[in-house]
């Protein structure tokens, strides 16, 4: 039969929050309790009789609690098949009673690691008995319900009330699936902790929070986001974020993070900056960023690293945009920006912490360190006779930050604190530069005295030649070409300054 009545339950949990209603429901139905330690005391205080695991097994808890439930009297009660005559005979022979419900959680391994626990403290939080009980009960879902996390307590309580402490096969199989998710996630966390020192070339990642999106990059593609989006953002207004929204939000928060300590504003379209600026106020930074491309900003994803006040909001409200990200909003600003019901407003609660990047390619996975290198004054090597001025150095570093977050091949044209134009994702660096110069002209920028940043070296002097004709006076690039000297010579002959950083910033 698919329906099973709960007659005896094994309960041994680390977290007891919201457990009390379940105990009362089971107790009132006459279910027998088997438990250990603190959970046994908890159940007894609620007024119910409990059989201690030690009584069941004939062994005390030993080795500092490392061995409590690992015994045939416990695992036999979980694993014997209720419709198998051989199993029934052996259960009777060895006096093993059934355990129809198992409620077990695991020691807080991840929490201990996150709190910076010592190696000894972390190792002691590797659960042995608990994870074995979960796997055993999940394997025998034909007969046993397994509750493997406090997150499942409410669902169990509803089931117990609706079916009078019985369950159907579909119920048990669902909880078994949840249980194997818990155990696999737990083992992955343990492996990754050990692998930090071992560097075994194995990819294991377990993300528990899945969010089904409206669709993927295009309407005919399915999309799911895995991760704790609510831990990163509070959504204050607007519709649910789409796949493309999330990709652009990631680009926006990564770029604006480069300007720590400054007031910055960026405008993203298809993961590239069409506007970026720093200024003394958010309003001023936005207006400067918007000037770089007043067309592409339409429907863009916007981000700032300072509070959005009413003055900024009044300017922003004139633009149709998809998303605005900020660490905070004044009440007046928020009220105004909420006037468009579909406009997505995000409050960023914490900075990004990931240090690795993963992509799926060629029926596999490719992983690398994130490009966390930000070029600084200390990295600059002046390679021309003319050194850049202090203002040009600031402009070069500003441009380099944007260049790092733009699709290759890319050229960034800027003055200090303002992106003027960019050439994005071109197959030729010359094409990227020509695109940027043309775009700057379209939006009315005079490039005389502006600077140029390139994500990779110049194999020929053609780019510095074209830049000079446009009025560019200083250049930042990684260097490293066998023909670097050709570009250096041209700059020297035309009073241009050029610095090498030694770091390439390809982005594909």
Coordinates of C-alpha atoms in Angstrom, one line a residue:
X1 CA 0.0 0.0 0.0
X2 CA 1.2 3.5 -0.8
X3 CA -0.2 5.1 2.4
X4 CA 1.8 4.6 5.6
X5 CA 0.8 5.4 9.2
X6 CA 3.4 6.9 11.4
X7 CA 3.7 4.8 14.6
X8 CA 7.3 5.7 15.7
X9 CA 9.5 8.7 15.0
X10 CA 13.2 9.3 15.4
X11 CA 13.9 12.9 16.1
X12 CA 17.4 14.3 16.7
X13 CA 18.0 17.9 15.6
X14 CA 20.5 20.7 16.1
X15 CA 17.9 23.4 15.5
X16 CA 14.6 23.1 17.4
X17 CA 12.9 26.3 16.1
X18 CA 9.2 25.6 15.1
X19 CA 9.6 21.9 16.1
X20 CA 7.1 22.1 19.0
X21 CA 3.8 22.0 16.9
X22 CA 5.1 18.9 15.1
X23 CA 5.8 17.2 18.5
X24 CA 2.3 18.0 19.8
X25 CA 0.6 16.7 16.6
X26 CA 2.6 13.5 16.7
X27 CA 2.2 13.0 20.4
X28 CA -1.6 13.5 20.4
X29 CA -1.8 10.9 17.6
X30 CA 0.0 8.4 19.9
X31 CA 3.3 8.3 17.9
X32 CA 6.2 6.9 19.9
X33 CA 9.3 9.1 20.2
X34 CA 12.9 8.0 19.9
X35 CA 15.5 10.7 20.5
X36 CA 18.9 11.8 21.8
X37 CA 20.5 14.4 24.1
X38 CA 19.0 17.9 23.8
X39 CA 16.2 16.9 21.5
X40 CA 15.1 14.2 24.0
X41 CA 15.0 16.8 26.8
X42 CA 13.0 19.2 24.5
X43 CA 10.4 16.6 23.8
X44 CA 10.1 15.4 27.4
X45 CA 9.6 19.0 28.6
X46 CA 6.6 19.2 26.3
X47 CA 5.2 16.3 28.3
X48 CA 5.8 13.2 26.1
X49 CA 7.6 10.0 26.9
X50 CA 10.8 9.4 24.9
X51 CA 12.8 6.3 24.3
X52 CA 16.5 7.2 24.4
X53 CA 18.6 6.0 21.5
X54 CA 21.0 4.6 24.1
X55 CA 18.2 2.4 25.5
X56 CA 17.3 1.2 22.0
X57 CA 20.9 0.3 21.1
X58 CA 22.2 -0.8 24.5
X59 CA 25.2 1.5 24.0
X60 CA 25.9 4.9 25.4
X61 CA 26.9 7.9 23.3
X62 CA 30.6 7.5 23.0
X63 CA 33.7 9.3 21.8
X64 CA 32.5 12.7 22.7
X65 CA 29.1 12.2 21.0
X66 CA 30.7 11.1 17.7
X67 CA 28.9 7.8 17.8
X68 CA 25.3 7.7 19.0
X69 CA 22.9 6.3 16.4
X70 CA 25.2 4.1 14.3
X71 CA 23.6 0.8 15.3
X72 CA 21.4 -1.9 13.6
X73 CA 18.6 -1.2 16.0
X74 CA 18.4 2.3 14.6
X75 CA 19.3 1.8 11.0
X76 CA 17.5 -1.5 10.8
X77 CA 14.3 0.2 11.9
X78 CA 14.7 2.7 9.1
X79 CA 15.9 0.4 6.3
X80 CA 13.9 -2.8 6.6
X81 CA 11.3 -3.1 3.9
X82 CA 7.7 -3.4 5.2
X83 CA 6.5 -5.4 2.3
X84 CA 9.5 -7.8 2.1
X85 CA 8.9 -11.1 4.0
X86 CA 12.6 -11.7 4.5
X87 CA 13.1 -8.2 6.1
X88 CA 10.0 -8.6 8.2
X89 CA 11.3 -11.9 9.5
X90 CA 14.7 -10.6 10.4
X91 CA 13.2 -7.5 12.1
X92 CA 11.2 -9.8 14.3
X93 CA 14.2 -12.1 14.9
X94 CA 16.4 -9.2 16.1
X95 CA 13.6 -7.3 17.8
X96 CA 13.9 -4.3 15.5
X97 CA 10.9 -2.0 15.6
X98 CA 10.0 0.3 12.6
X99 CA 11.0 4.0 12.5
X100 CA 8.4 5.5 10.1
X101 CA 9.4 9.2 10.4
X102 CA 13.0 10.5 10.8
X103 CA 13.5 14.2 11.6
X104 CA 17.2 15.0 11.5
X105 CA 19.3 18.0 10.6
X106 CA 23.0 18.4 10.2
X107 CA 25.7 20.1 12.3
X108 CA 26.2 23.7 11.1
X109 CA 29.4 23.1 9.0
X110 CA 29.0 26.0 6.6
X111 CA 28.1 28.4 9.4
X112 CA 31.2 27.4 11.3
X113 CA 33.4 28.0 8.3
X114 CA 31.7 31.3 7.6
X115 CA 32.3 32.5 11.2
X116 CA 36.0 31.7 10.7
X117 CA 36.1 28.6 13.0
X118 CA 39.4 26.9 13.6
X119 CA 40.3 23.7 11.7
X120 CA 39.4 21.7 14.7
X121 CA 36.1 23.4 15.2
X122 CA 35.2 23.0 11.5
X123 CA 36.1 19.3 11.5
X124 CA 34.0 18.6 14.5
X125 CA 31.0 20.0 12.6
X126 CA 31.2 17.3 10.0
X127 CA 28.1 15.3 10.7
X128 CA 28.4 11.5 10.5
X129 CA 25.4 10.0 12.2
X130 CA 22.9 12.6 10.9
X131 CA 23.9 12.4 7.3
X132 CA 23.8 8.6 7.5
X133 CA 20.3 8.6 9.0
X134 CA 19.1 11.0 6.3
X135 CA 20.5 8.9 3.5
X136 CA 19.0 5.7 5.0
X137 CA 15.5 7.2 5.4
X138 CA 15.6 8.8 2.0
X139 CA 16.7 5.5 0.4
X140 CA 13.7 3.7 2.0
X141 CA 11.2 6.4 1.0
X142 CA 8.7 3.6 0.2
X143 CA 8.2 3.2 3.9
X144 CA 9.7 6.2 5.7
X145 CA 9.4 10.0 5.7
X146 CA 12.6 11.9 6.0
X147 CA 12.7 15.5 7.2
X148 CA 16.2 16.8 6.6
X149 CA 16.0 20.5 7.3
X150 CA 14.1 22.9 9.5
X151 CA 13.0 24.6 6.3
X152 CA 10.7 21.5 5.8
X153 CA 8.9 21.7 9.2
X154 CA 6.0 23.7 8.0
X155 CA 5.3 21.4 5.1
X156 CA 5.5 18.4 7.4
X157 CA 3.1 20.0 9.8
X158 CA 0.6 20.6 7.1
X159 CA 0.9 17.0 5.9
X160 CA 0.5 15.6 9.4
X161 CA -2.7 17.6 9.9
X162 CA -4.2 17.0 6.5
X163 CA -3.5 13.2 6.5
X164 CA -3.8 12.4 10.2
X165 CA -0.1 11.4 10.7
X166 CA -0.1 9.3 7.6
X167 CA 1.7 9.8 4.2
X168 CA 1.4 8.8 0.6
X169 CA 4.3 7.5 -1.5
X170 CA 4.4 10.8 -3.5
X171 CA 4.9 12.7 -0.2
X172 CA 7.7 10.4 0.9
X173 CA 9.4 10.5 -2.4
X174 CA 9.3 14.3 -2.5
X175 CA 10.9 14.5 1.0
X176 CA 13.5 12.0 -0.1
X177 CA 14.5 14.2 -3.1
X178 CA 14.8 17.2 -0.7
X179 CA 16.9 15.0 1.6
X180 CA 19.4 14.0 -1.1
X181 CA 19.7 17.7 -2.0
X182 CA 20.6 18.5 1.6
X183 CA 23.2 15.7 1.8
X184 CA 24.8 16.5 -1.6
X185 CA 25.0 20.2 -0.7
X186 CA 26.6 19.4 2.6
X187 CA 29.2 17.1 1.1
X188 CA 30.0 19.6 -1.5
X189 CA 30.7 22.3 1.2
X190 CA 33.0 19.8 3.0
X191 CA 34.9 18.9 -0.1
X192 CA 35.4 22.6 -1.1
X193 CA 36.7 23.3 2.4
X194 CA 39.3 20.6 2.1
X195 CA 40.1 21.4 -1.5
X196 CA 41.2 24.9 -0.7
X197 CA 44.5 23.4 0.4
X198 CA 44.6 20.5 -2.0
X199 CA 43.6 22.1 -5.3
X200 CA 42.2 18.8 -6.7
X201 CA 41.1 19.7 -10.3
X202 CA 37.4 19.0 -9.7
X203 CA 34.5 21.4 -10.1
X204 CA 31.8 21.2 -7.4
X205 CA 29.3 24.0 -6.8
X206 CA 26.0 23.8 -4.9
X207 CA 23.6 26.7 -4.9
X208 CA 20.4 26.1 -2.9
X209 CA 18.2 29.0 -4.0
X210 CA 16.8 28.6 -7.5
X211 CA 14.6 31.3 -9.1
X212 CA 12.8 30.4 -12.3
X213 CA 12.9 33.4 -14.7
X214 CA 10.3 34.5 -17.2
X215 CA 12.6 33.2 -19.9
X216 CA 16.3 33.2 -20.8
X217 CA 18.2 35.5 -23.1
X218 CA 15.4 35.2 -25.6
X219 CA 11.7 34.3 -25.1
X220 CA 12.2 30.8 -26.6
X221 CA 14.9 30.0 -24.0
X222 CA 14.3 28.8 -20.4
X223 CA 16.1 30.7 -17.7
X224 CA 16.9 30.0 -14.0
X225 CA 19.0 32.0 -11.6
X226 CA 20.8 30.1 -8.8
X227 CA 21.9 32.1 -5.9
X228 CA 20.8 34.4 -3.0
X229 CA 19.6 37.4 -4.9
X230 CA 17.6 38.6 -1.9
X231 CA 20.8 38.6 0.2
X232 CA 22.4 41.0 -2.3
X233 CA 19.5 43.3 -3.1
X234 CA 16.2 44.6 -1.8
X235 CA 13.8 45.2 -4.6
X236 CA 11.8 48.4 -3.8
X237 CA 9.7 48.7 -6.9
X238 CA 9.0 47.2 -10.3
X239 CA 8.5 43.8 -12.0
X240 CA 10.6 40.7 -11.6
X241 CA 14.1 40.8 -12.9
X242 CA 14.7 38.9 -16.2
X243 CA 17.7 37.0 -17.4
X244 CA 19.1 39.9 -19.3
X245 CA 18.3 42.3 -16.4
X246 CA 20.5 40.1 -14.1
X247 CA 23.3 40.0 -16.6
X248 CA 23.3 43.8 -16.9
X249 CA 22.9 44.3 -13.2
X250 CA 26.0 42.2 -12.7
X251 CA 28.0 44.3 -15.1
X252 CA 26.7 47.5 -13.5
X253 CA 27.6 46.6 -9.9
X254 CA 31.0 45.3 -10.9
X255 CA 31.9 48.5 -12.7
X256 CA 30.6 50.9 -10.1
X257 CA 32.5 49.0 -7.5
X258 CA 35.8 50.2 -9.1
X259 CA 35.1 53.7 -7.9
X260 CA 35.2 53.1 -4.2
X261 CA 35.7 56.4 -2.3
X262 CA 34.3 58.5 -5.1
X263 CA 30.7 59.4 -6.1
X264 CA 30.2 57.4 -9.3
X265 CA 27.4 56.8 -11.8
X266 CA 27.3 54.2 -14.6
X267 CA 24.8 53.4 -17.4
X268 CA 25.0 49.9 -18.8
X269 CA 23.5 48.6 -22.1
X270 CA 24.1 44.9 -23.0
X271 CA 26.8 44.6 -20.3
X272 CA 28.9 47.6 -21.6
X273 CA 29.1 51.1 -20.2
X274 CA 27.5 53.7 -22.5
X275 CA 28.0 56.2 -19.8
X276 CA 30.2 56.5 -16.7
X277 CA 31.3 59.4 -14.6
X278 CA 32.4 60.6 -11.2
X279 CA 31.5 64.0 -9.6
X280 CA 30.8 65.6 -6.3
X281 CA 27.1 64.6 -6.3
X282 CA 25.0 61.8 -7.7
X283 CA 23.0 64.3 -9.9
X284 CA 26.2 65.7 -11.4
X285 CA 27.7 62.2 -12.0
X286 CA 24.5 61.0 -13.7
X287 CA 24.3 64.0 -16.0
X288 CA 28.0 63.6 -17.0
X289 CA 27.4 59.9 -17.6
X290 CA 24.3 60.5 -19.6
X291 CA 26.1 63.0 -21.9
X292 CA 28.3 60.2 -23.3
X293 CA 25.4 58.5 -25.1
X294 CA 21.9 60.0 -24.7
X295 CA 20.5 57.4 -27.1
X296 CA 21.8 54.2 -25.6
X297 CA 20.9 55.3 -22.1
X298 CA 17.2 54.7 -23.0
X299 CA 16.1 51.4 -21.4
X300 CA 19.5 51.1 -19.7
X301 CA 20.6 49.7 -16.3
X302 CA 21.8 52.4 -14.0
X303 CA 24.0 52.2 -10.9
X304 CA 25.5 54.5 -8.4
X305 CA 27.6 53.9 -5.2
X306 CA 26.0 56.7 -3.2
X307 CA 22.5 57.5 -1.9
X308 CA 20.1 58.8 -4.5
X309 CA 18.6 62.1 -3.3
X310 CA 15.7 64.1 -4.6
X311 CA 17.9 66.3 -6.8
X312 CA 19.3 63.2 -8.6
X313 CA 15.9 61.5 -8.8
X314 CA 14.3 64.5 -10.5
X315 CA 16.8 64.2 -13.3
X316 CA 16.6 60.4 -13.5
X317 CA 12.8 60.5 -13.6
X318 CA 13.1 62.2 -17.0
X319 CA 14.7 59.1 -18.5
X320 CA 13.1 55.8 -19.4
X321 CA 15.3 53.2 -17.8
X322 CA 14.8 49.6 -16.7
X323 CA 16.7 49.4 -13.5
X324 CA 18.4 51.7 -10.9
X325 CA 20.8 50.3 -8.3
X326 CA 22.0 52.2 -5.3
X327 CA 23.0 51.6 -1.7
X328 CA 20.1 53.8 -0.5
X329 CA 17.4 56.2 -1.5
X330 CA 16.0 59.3 0.3
X331 CA 12.3 58.9 1.0
X332 CA 11.5 61.8 -1.4
X333 CA 13.6 60.3 -4.2
X334 CA 12.0 56.8 -3.7
X335 CA 8.5 58.2 -3.8
X336 CA 9.2 60.0 -7.1
X337 CA 11.0 57.1 -8.8
X338 CA 8.2 54.7 -7.8
X339 CA 5.8 56.7 -10.0
X340 CA 6.6 54.3 -12.8
X341 CA 5.2 51.0 -11.6
X342 CA 7.5 48.7 -13.8
X343 CA 10.7 50.6 -13.0
X344 CA 12.9 48.3 -11.1
X345 CA 14.6 49.9 -8.1
X346 CA 17.2 47.9 -6.2
X347 CA 18.9 48.7 -2.9
X348 CA 22.3 46.9 -2.9
X349 CA 22.8 45.5 0.6
X350 CA 26.3 44.1 0.2
X351 CA 29.2 44.1 -2.2
X352 CA 30.0 41.2 -4.5
X353 CA 32.2 38.6 -2.9
X354 CA 32.9 36.1 -5.7
X355 CA 36.5 35.7 -6.7
X356 CA 36.0 33.0 -9.4
X357 CA 34.1 33.0 -12.7
X358 CA 32.4 30.1 -14.3
X359 CA 31.1 29.5 -17.8
X360 CA 29.6 26.5 -19.6
X361 CA 31.4 25.7 -22.9
X362 CA 32.0 22.7 -25.1
X363 CA 29.9 20.3 -23.0
X364 CA 31.9 21.3 -20.0
X365 CA 32.8 24.0 -17.5
X366 CA 35.6 26.6 -17.7
X367 CA 36.6 28.4 -14.5
X368 CA 39.0 31.2 -13.8
X369 CA 39.9 33.9 -11.3
X370 CA 37.9 37.0 -11.7
X371 CA 39.8 40.0 -13.0
X372 CA 40.2 41.8 -9.7
X373 CA 43.2 43.8 -10.7
X374 CA 42.6 47.5 -10.9
X375 CA 45.4 49.6 -12.5
X376 CA 46.8 52.1 -10.1
X377 CA 49.5 54.9 -10.2
X378 CA 52.0 52.4 -8.9
X379 CA 51.5 50.2 -11.9
X380 CA 52.2 52.9 -14.5
X381 CA 55.5 52.8 -16.4
X382 CA 56.1 55.9 -18.5
X383 CA 57.6 54.7 -21.8
X384 CA 57.6 58.0 -23.7
X385 CA 59.9 61.0 -23.4
X386 CA 56.8 63.0 -22.3
X387 CA 55.2 62.0 -19.1
X388 CA 51.5 62.4 -18.6
X389 CA 50.4 65.3 -16.4
X390 CA 48.8 64.7 -13.1
X391 CA 45.3 65.3 -14.6
X392 CA 46.1 63.0 -17.5
X393 CA 47.2 60.2 -15.0
X394 CA 43.9 60.5 -13.2
X395 CA 42.0 60.4 -16.6
X396 CA 44.1 57.4 -17.8
X397 CA 43.3 55.4 -14.6
X398 CA 39.6 56.4 -14.9
X399 CA 39.5 55.2 -18.5
X400 CA 41.4 52.0 -17.6
X401 CA 38.7 51.0 -15.0
X402 CA 36.0 51.3 -17.7
X403 CA 38.1 49.5 -20.3
X404 CA 38.5 46.5 -17.9
X405 CA 34.7 46.0 -17.8
X406 CA 34.1 46.5 -21.6
X407 CA 33.9 43.8 -24.3
X408 CA 37.1 43.2 -26.2
X409 CA 38.4 44.6 -28.5
X410 CA 37.8 47.9 -26.8
X411 CA 39.0 51.4 -26.8
X412 CA 37.9 54.0 -24.2
X413 CA 38.2 57.7 -24.7
X414 CA 37.8 59.9 -21.6
X415 CA 38.7 62.9 -19.6
X416 CA 39.1 62.7 -15.9
X417 CA 35.8 61.7 -14.4
X418 CA 33.9 61.3 -17.6
X419 CA 33.6 58.6 -20.3
X420 CA 33.4 60.4 -23.7
X421 CA 33.0 57.4 -26.0
X422 CA 33.9 53.7 -26.4
X423 CA 34.5 51.3 -29.2
X424 CA 33.1 48.0 -28.0
X425 CA 33.5 44.3 -29.0
X426 CA 35.2 44.9 -32.3
X427 CA 37.3 42.3 -34.2
X428 CA 39.9 45.0 -34.8
X429 CA 41.4 47.4 -32.3
X430 CA 41.5 50.0 -35.1
X431 CA 37.8 49.5 -35.7
X432 CA 37.1 50.0 -32.0
X433 CA 39.1 53.3 -32.0
X434 CA 37.3 54.5 -35.1
X435 CA 33.9 53.6 -33.6
X436 CA 34.8 55.5 -30.4
X437 CA 36.0 58.6 -32.3
X438 CA 32.9 58.7 -34.5
X439 CA 30.6 58.2 -31.5
X440 CA 32.3 61.1 -29.6
X441 CA 31.7 63.4 -32.6
X442 CA 28.0 62.3 -32.8
X443 CA 27.5 63.4 -29.2
X444 CA 29.4 66.7 -29.5
X445 CA 32.7 65.9 -27.7
X446 CA 35.9 67.6 -28.6
X447 CA 38.7 65.0 -28.1
X448 CA 41.5 67.5 -27.9
X449 CA 43.3 66.8 -24.6
X450 CA 41.4 63.5 -24.0
X451 CA 43.1 60.2 -23.2
X452 CA 42.8 56.7 -24.6
X453 CA 42.7 53.3 -22.9
X454 CA 43.1 50.0 -24.6
X455 CA 42.4 46.6 -23.1
X456 CA 45.4 45.0 -24.9
X457 CA 48.7 46.1 -26.6
X458 CA 49.0 47.7 -30.0
X459 CA 50.6 45.4 -32.5
X460 CA 51.1 48.3 -34.8
X461 CA 51.4 52.1 -34.4
X462 CA 48.1 52.7 -36.4
X463 CA 46.0 53.3 -33.2
X464 CA 48.3 56.0 -31.8
X465 CA 48.5 57.6 -35.2
X466 CA 44.7 57.8 -35.5
X467 CA 44.3 58.9 -31.8
X468 CA 46.8 61.7 -32.4
X469 CA 44.8 62.9 -35.4
X470 CA 41.7 63.0 -33.2
X471 CA 43.5 65.1 -30.5
X472 CA 44.3 62.4 -28.0
X473 CA 47.3 63.4 -25.8
X474 CA 47.9 60.4 -23.5
X475 CA 47.5 56.7 -23.8
X476 CA 47.3 53.8 -21.4
X477 CA 47.8 50.2 -22.5
X478 CA 49.3 46.9 -21.2
X479 CA 52.3 46.9 -23.5
X480 CA 54.0 43.6 -24.4
X481 CA 54.0 43.7 -28.2
X482 CA 57.2 42.9 -30.1
X483 CA 56.5 46.2 -31.9
X484 CA 55.9 48.3 -28.9
X485 CA 58.7 50.6 -29.9
X486 CA 56.9 51.6 -33.1
X487 CA 54.0 53.0 -31.1
X488 CA 56.4 54.6 -28.6
X489 CA 58.4 56.3 -31.4
X490 CA 55.3 57.8 -32.9
X491 CA 54.2 59.2 -29.5
X492 CA 57.7 60.6 -29.0
X493 CA 57.6 62.3 -32.4
X494 CA 54.2 63.8 -31.8
X495 CA 54.4 64.9 -28.1
X496 CA 52.1 62.3 -26.8
X497 CA 52.5 60.6 -23.4
X498 CA 52.1 56.8 -23.1
X499 CA 52.2 54.5 -20.1
X500 CA 52.3 50.7 -19.8
X501 CA 50.5 48.8 -17.0
X502 CA 51.8 45.3 -17.7
X503 CA 48.3 43.9 -17.2
X504 CA 45.9 43.0 -20.1
X505 CA 42.2 43.2 -19.5
X506 CA 40.5 41.1 -22.2
X507 CA 36.8 40.5 -21.6
X508 CA 34.9 38.0 -23.8

